[in-house]
Short mmCIF file of C-alpha atoms and ligand atoms in Angstrom, two decimals:
data_model
loop_
_atom_site.label_atom_id
_atom_site.label_comp_id
_atom_site.label_asym_id
_atom_site.label_seq_id
_atom_site.Cartn_x
_atom_site.Cartn_y
_atom_site.Cartn_z
CA MET A 1 108.57 111.48 105.75
CA PRO A 2 104.89 112.15 104.73
CA GLU A 3 103.18 108.82 104.60
CA LEU A 4 99.73 107.70 103.10
CA PRO A 5 97.57 109.92 105.46
CA GLU A 6 99.77 112.97 104.85
CA VAL A 7 99.94 112.44 101.13
CA GLU A 8 96.25 111.75 100.98
CA THR A 9 95.44 115.00 102.83
CA ILE A 10 97.71 117.03 100.56
CA VAL A 11 96.03 115.47 97.42
CA ASN A 12 92.55 115.88 98.77
CA ASP A 13 93.24 119.65 99.63
CA LEU A 14 95.00 120.35 96.26
CA LYS A 15 92.16 118.90 94.27
CA LYS A 16 89.92 121.60 95.75
CA LEU A 17 92.55 124.37 95.11
CA VAL A 18 94.12 123.86 91.79
CA ILE A 19 92.12 121.51 89.48
CA GLY A 20 91.24 123.53 86.39
CA ARG A 21 94.18 125.97 86.92
CA THR A 22 96.62 126.53 84.21
CA ILE A 23 100.51 126.53 84.93
CA THR A 24 101.88 129.82 83.62
CA GLY A 25 105.54 129.11 84.59
CA ILE A 26 107.96 127.24 86.89
CA TRP A 27 110.83 128.42 89.14
CA VAL A 28 113.42 126.11 90.49
CA ASP A 29 116.57 126.74 92.54
CA THR A 30 117.63 123.19 93.06
CA PRO A 31 117.68 121.48 89.60
CA LYS A 32 118.73 118.15 91.11
CA LEU A 33 115.20 117.77 92.38
CA ILE A 34 114.00 117.35 88.83
CA LYS A 35 115.05 113.85 87.67
CA ARG A 36 113.74 114.50 84.14
CA PRO A 37 113.49 116.26 81.78
CA ASP A 38 116.30 118.87 82.04
CA LEU A 39 115.17 122.21 83.44
CA LYS A 40 114.96 124.00 80.11
CA THR A 41 112.76 121.40 78.55
CA LEU A 42 110.46 121.32 81.60
CA GLU A 43 110.06 125.03 81.67
CA ARG A 44 109.18 124.94 77.97
CA GLN A 45 106.84 121.93 78.09
CA ILE A 46 104.92 122.55 81.30
CA LYS A 47 103.93 126.18 80.48
CA ASN A 48 100.33 126.60 79.63
CA LEU A 49 99.39 123.10 80.59
CA LYS A 50 96.13 122.82 82.53
CA ILE A 51 95.83 120.71 85.80
CA LYS A 52 93.25 118.04 85.20
CA ASN A 53 93.50 115.79 88.22
CA ILE A 54 95.56 115.04 91.20
CA ARG A 55 96.16 111.50 92.41
CA ARG A 56 98.08 109.55 95.03
CA LYS A 57 99.96 106.37 94.31
CA GLY A 58 101.50 105.03 97.62
CA LYS A 59 103.51 108.15 98.79
CA ASN A 60 103.72 109.73 95.34
CA ILE A 61 101.70 112.65 94.18
CA LEU A 62 100.63 112.54 90.42
CA ILE A 63 99.44 115.78 88.93
CA ASP A 64 97.72 115.06 85.53
CA LEU A 65 98.10 117.83 83.10
CA SER A 66 96.56 118.62 79.60
CA ASN A 67 98.30 117.08 76.54
CA ASP A 68 98.66 113.77 78.40
CA PHE A 69 101.47 114.91 80.66
CA THR A 70 101.86 114.03 84.29
CA LEU A 71 104.04 115.67 86.89
CA LEU A 72 104.97 113.21 89.66
CA ILE A 73 106.32 114.53 92.99
CA HIS A 74 107.55 112.30 95.81
CA GLN A 75 108.05 114.46 98.83
CA LYS A 76 110.51 111.92 100.30
CA LEU A 77 111.90 112.80 103.80
CA THR A 78 111.05 116.54 104.41
CA GLY A 79 109.14 117.88 101.28
CA HIS A 80 105.69 119.15 101.43
CA LEU A 81 103.61 121.05 98.95
CA LEU A 82 102.28 124.45 99.76
CA TYR A 83 99.56 126.73 98.20
CA GLY A 84 100.08 130.40 98.45
CA LYS A 85 102.16 133.33 97.17
CA TRP A 86 105.88 133.97 97.67
CA LYS A 87 108.22 136.90 96.95
CA ILE A 88 111.68 135.97 95.65
CA GLU A 89 114.56 138.43 96.20
CA GLY A 90 117.91 136.93 95.44
CA LYS A 91 118.13 133.80 97.79
CA LYS A 92 115.43 135.09 100.09
CA ILE A 93 111.91 133.74 99.67
CA THR A 94 109.22 135.19 101.76
CA PRO A 95 105.48 134.24 101.88
CA LEU A 96 103.14 137.06 100.91
CA LEU A 97 100.21 135.65 102.87
CA GLU A 98 99.79 135.93 106.60
CA GLY A 99 99.24 132.82 108.72
CA PRO A 100 100.76 129.42 108.98
CA LEU A 101 102.77 129.58 105.67
CA ASN A 102 105.12 131.69 107.75
CA ASP A 103 105.91 128.68 110.07
CA PRO A 104 109.81 128.34 109.69
CA ILE A 105 109.37 124.75 108.59
CA ASN A 106 107.68 126.11 105.41
CA ASP A 107 110.72 128.33 104.59
CA PHE A 108 112.65 125.82 102.45
CA ILE A 109 110.94 126.69 99.01
CA HIS A 110 112.89 125.10 96.08
CA LEU A 111 110.33 124.73 93.36
CA ILE A 112 107.31 126.98 92.43
CA LEU A 113 104.55 126.33 89.94
CA TYR A 114 102.89 129.58 88.91
CA LEU A 115 99.15 129.38 88.37
CA ASP A 116 96.82 131.42 86.32
CA ASN A 117 94.90 132.77 89.39
CA ASN A 118 98.10 134.51 90.73
CA TYR A 119 98.50 131.81 93.33
CA GLU A 120 101.40 129.30 93.45
CA LEU A 121 102.16 125.74 94.31
CA ALA A 122 105.41 125.44 95.95
CA LEU A 123 107.54 122.67 97.20
CA SER A 124 109.26 123.25 100.59
CA ASP A 125 111.95 120.77 101.24
CA LEU A 126 114.50 121.22 103.92
CA ARG A 127 116.77 118.30 103.02
CA LYS A 128 116.21 118.59 99.28
CA PHE A 129 115.62 114.86 98.71
CA ALA A 130 112.27 115.24 96.95
CA LYS A 131 111.92 113.79 93.52
CA VAL A 132 110.15 115.42 90.53
CA ILE A 133 109.50 113.68 87.23
CA PHE A 134 107.61 115.26 84.38
CA ASP A 135 106.64 113.00 81.35
CA LYS A 136 103.74 111.58 79.40
CA THR A 137 101.18 110.04 81.70
CA GLU A 138 101.88 106.65 80.33
CA ALA A 139 105.58 106.93 80.83
CA ILE A 140 104.82 107.87 84.45
CA GLU A 141 102.43 104.95 84.98
CA ASN A 142 105.10 102.69 83.75
CA LEU A 143 107.81 103.83 86.06
CA LYS A 144 109.38 100.97 88.05
CA GLU A 145 108.72 102.43 91.35
CA LEU A 146 105.00 102.81 90.65
CA LYS A 147 104.56 99.44 88.99
CA GLU A 148 106.27 97.72 91.90
CA LEU A 149 104.03 99.25 94.51
CA GLY A 150 102.11 96.79 96.65
CA PRO A 151 98.32 97.07 97.35
CA ASP A 152 97.00 100.39 98.61
CA PRO A 153 95.14 100.21 101.97
CA LEU A 154 92.60 102.61 100.73
CA SER A 155 91.77 100.67 97.52
CA PRO A 156 88.30 99.02 97.64
CA ASP A 157 89.85 95.45 97.00
CA PHE A 158 92.19 95.76 99.95
CA ASN A 159 90.48 92.87 101.93
CA PHE A 160 91.98 90.52 104.51
CA GLU A 161 93.12 88.03 101.99
CA THR A 162 94.94 90.84 99.86
CA PHE A 163 96.63 91.90 103.08
CA LYS A 164 97.50 88.51 104.30
CA ASN A 165 99.02 87.38 100.98
CA ALA A 166 101.03 90.61 100.79
CA ILE A 167 102.46 90.25 104.28
CA LYS A 168 103.09 86.54 103.90
CA SER A 169 104.87 87.10 100.53
CA LYS A 170 107.78 88.68 102.48
CA LYS A 171 109.85 86.99 105.11
CA GLY A 172 111.42 89.33 107.64
CA LYS A 173 110.71 91.54 110.59
CA ILE A 174 107.17 92.69 110.54
CA LYS A 175 108.17 96.39 111.15
CA GLN A 176 110.26 96.38 108.01
CA VAL A 177 107.74 94.35 105.94
CA LEU A 178 105.07 96.89 106.73
CA MET A 179 107.13 99.72 105.62
CA ASP A 180 108.15 97.95 102.40
CA GLN A 181 106.40 99.76 99.56
CA LYS A 182 106.41 96.68 97.43
CA VAL A 183 104.51 94.73 100.06
CA ILE A 184 101.86 97.44 100.90
CA ALA A 185 101.95 101.00 99.55
CA GLY A 186 101.95 104.00 101.84
CA ILE A 187 103.06 102.87 105.29
CA GLY A 188 106.23 104.29 106.80
CA ASN A 189 107.88 104.74 110.26
CA ILE A 190 105.18 106.60 112.01
CA TYR A 191 102.28 104.41 111.11
CA SER A 192 104.05 101.12 111.22
CA ASP A 193 104.92 101.91 114.96
CA GLU A 194 101.33 102.93 115.54
CA ILE A 195 99.75 99.88 113.93
CA LEU A 196 102.04 97.43 115.69
CA TRP A 197 101.22 99.02 119.15
CA TRP A 198 97.61 98.75 118.50
CA ALA A 199 97.80 95.14 117.24
CA LYS A 200 100.05 94.26 120.23
CA ILE A 201 102.72 92.89 118.06
CA HIS A 202 106.49 93.07 118.57
CA PRO A 203 108.16 95.02 115.83
CA LEU A 204 110.89 92.32 115.42
CA LYS A 205 108.42 89.46 115.09
CA ASN A 206 109.11 87.45 111.84
CA THR A 207 106.14 87.46 109.38
CA ALA A 208 106.46 83.77 108.95
CA SER A 209 105.41 83.30 112.64
CA LEU A 210 102.45 85.56 112.59
CA THR A 211 99.18 83.63 113.49
CA GLU A 212 95.88 84.20 111.78
CA GLU A 213 94.55 86.04 114.68
CA GLU A 214 97.57 88.46 114.73
CA LEU A 215 97.20 88.88 111.01
CA LYS A 216 93.58 89.83 111.49
CA LYS A 217 94.42 92.37 114.19
CA LEU A 218 97.03 93.81 111.89
CA TYR A 219 94.83 94.23 109.01
CA HIS A 220 92.11 95.79 111.29
CA TYR A 221 94.53 98.30 112.73
CA THR A 222 96.27 99.03 109.39
CA LEU A 223 92.87 100.41 108.18
CA GLU A 224 91.80 101.89 111.49
CA VAL A 225 95.09 103.81 112.19
CA LEU A 226 95.38 105.17 108.64
CA LYS A 227 91.81 106.25 108.49
CA THR A 228 92.03 107.83 111.94
CA ALA A 229 95.21 109.64 110.71
CA ILE A 230 93.56 110.95 107.50
CA LYS A 231 90.67 112.31 109.74
CA ALA A 232 93.35 114.00 111.79
CA ARG A 233 94.95 115.35 108.64
CA GLY A 234 98.19 113.64 109.31
CA ALA A 235 101.08 113.84 111.71
CA SER A 236 103.36 116.83 112.08
CA VAL A 237 105.73 115.49 114.53
CA SER A 238 108.35 116.12 111.92
CA ASP A 239 108.31 118.44 108.94
CA TYR A 240 104.91 117.70 107.44
CA ARG A 241 102.46 120.60 107.02
CA ASP A 242 99.25 120.73 104.78
CA PRO A 243 99.00 122.86 101.65
CA LYS A 244 97.93 125.93 103.77
CA GLY A 245 101.09 125.30 105.86
CA GLU A 246 99.09 124.00 108.86
CA ARG A 247 100.08 121.05 111.17
CA GLY A 248 98.24 117.76 111.14
CA LYS A 249 96.61 116.71 114.50
CA TYR A 250 97.65 113.08 114.54
CA ASP A 251 100.58 114.02 116.88
CA GLU A 252 98.01 114.52 119.61
CA ILE A 253 96.64 111.09 119.30
CA ARG A 254 99.56 109.01 118.46
CA ARG A 255 100.16 106.18 120.89
CA VAL A 256 103.76 105.19 120.57
CA TYR A 257 105.68 106.84 117.76
CA ARG A 258 108.54 108.97 119.18
CA ARG A 259 107.43 108.33 122.76
CA GLU A 260 110.50 106.76 124.05
CA ASN A 261 110.65 106.63 127.87
CA GLN A 262 107.05 107.97 128.18
CA LYS A 263 104.37 105.66 129.73
CA CYS A 264 102.44 103.27 127.53
CA TYR A 265 98.76 104.53 127.27
CA ARG A 266 97.58 100.98 127.87
CA CYS A 267 99.70 99.56 130.67
CA GLY A 268 102.02 102.38 131.99
CA THR A 269 105.34 100.57 131.02
CA LEU A 270 107.96 102.88 129.64
CA ILE A 271 108.06 102.90 125.87
CA LYS A 272 111.27 101.49 124.36
CA ARG A 273 113.20 102.54 121.32
CA ILE A 274 115.19 100.25 119.22
CA LYS A 275 116.92 100.57 115.78
CA ILE A 276 115.74 98.23 113.00
CA GLY A 277 117.86 98.64 109.97
CA SER A 278 118.49 102.42 110.17
CA ARG A 279 115.11 103.29 111.45
CA SER A 280 114.03 103.99 115.06
CA THR A 281 111.18 101.89 116.30
CA CYS A 282 109.10 102.64 119.46
CA PHE A 283 107.04 99.83 121.14
CA CYS A 284 105.78 98.87 124.66
CA PRO A 285 107.93 95.89 125.87
CA ASN A 286 104.96 94.78 127.97
CA CYS A 287 102.14 94.92 125.52
CA GLN A 288 104.24 93.92 122.51
CA LYS A 289 106.09 90.75 123.39
CA LEU A 290 108.22 88.80 121.02
ZN1 LIG B 301 101.98 98.58 127.18
#
């Protein structure tokens, strides 16, 4: 699933590509992606609206449009937004541009916004779990899932106290607490594994037993890992690609995520994988002791 660094990369790229453009139409082949309004209403209302801004809230992408409308896209497990041109013939959708958009992972186009420069903004989503909501900006801002988001690690007031209070507000295994969007917004399976490896904290450790020193390390590496990942333009171990269809480079520098049975970069011990809830977690049993 795209996490904060991937969504941030998409938002930053799209800002340069589509702000100021007008939406001339929409094509959808999987209406269930649109949570509201119904497809007919959406088609009618979104036409001729201008893209004024693009923002990130946690893992959500908010596209602010003219007439006080906002289009929210949550890419969920395998969704990613692409910028290009496509040809639709029956069920077959082919990219019209050469290059990385032709990567088979970008083949699952289920929604297209047509723009007034003859380019298109498309949602590729293999598993079709993405969520799209179109409404007045105020109604989007008031969505429960946005209101409940915890502090954002990139916000200027995300200091150690904010972080500590957030983590301590929730009892449970640190791995799960880090991924809880109501505690801190934007972190998922990839970056929680990475942060915990860097901070040398066992993923099953209970938040109640974290020392001040461990919390300080966690805070430091939360920022460090996320910022490094943004610089690398995200991780493409799974389906994520940037708007031009290109891979992020964090895969090459990741330390522990999906490295089961490979040597720990710090001590050489084999990385172990366990399940926490339904999620796989990788960690070094030597560096990260319970
Ligand atoms: Zn190790």
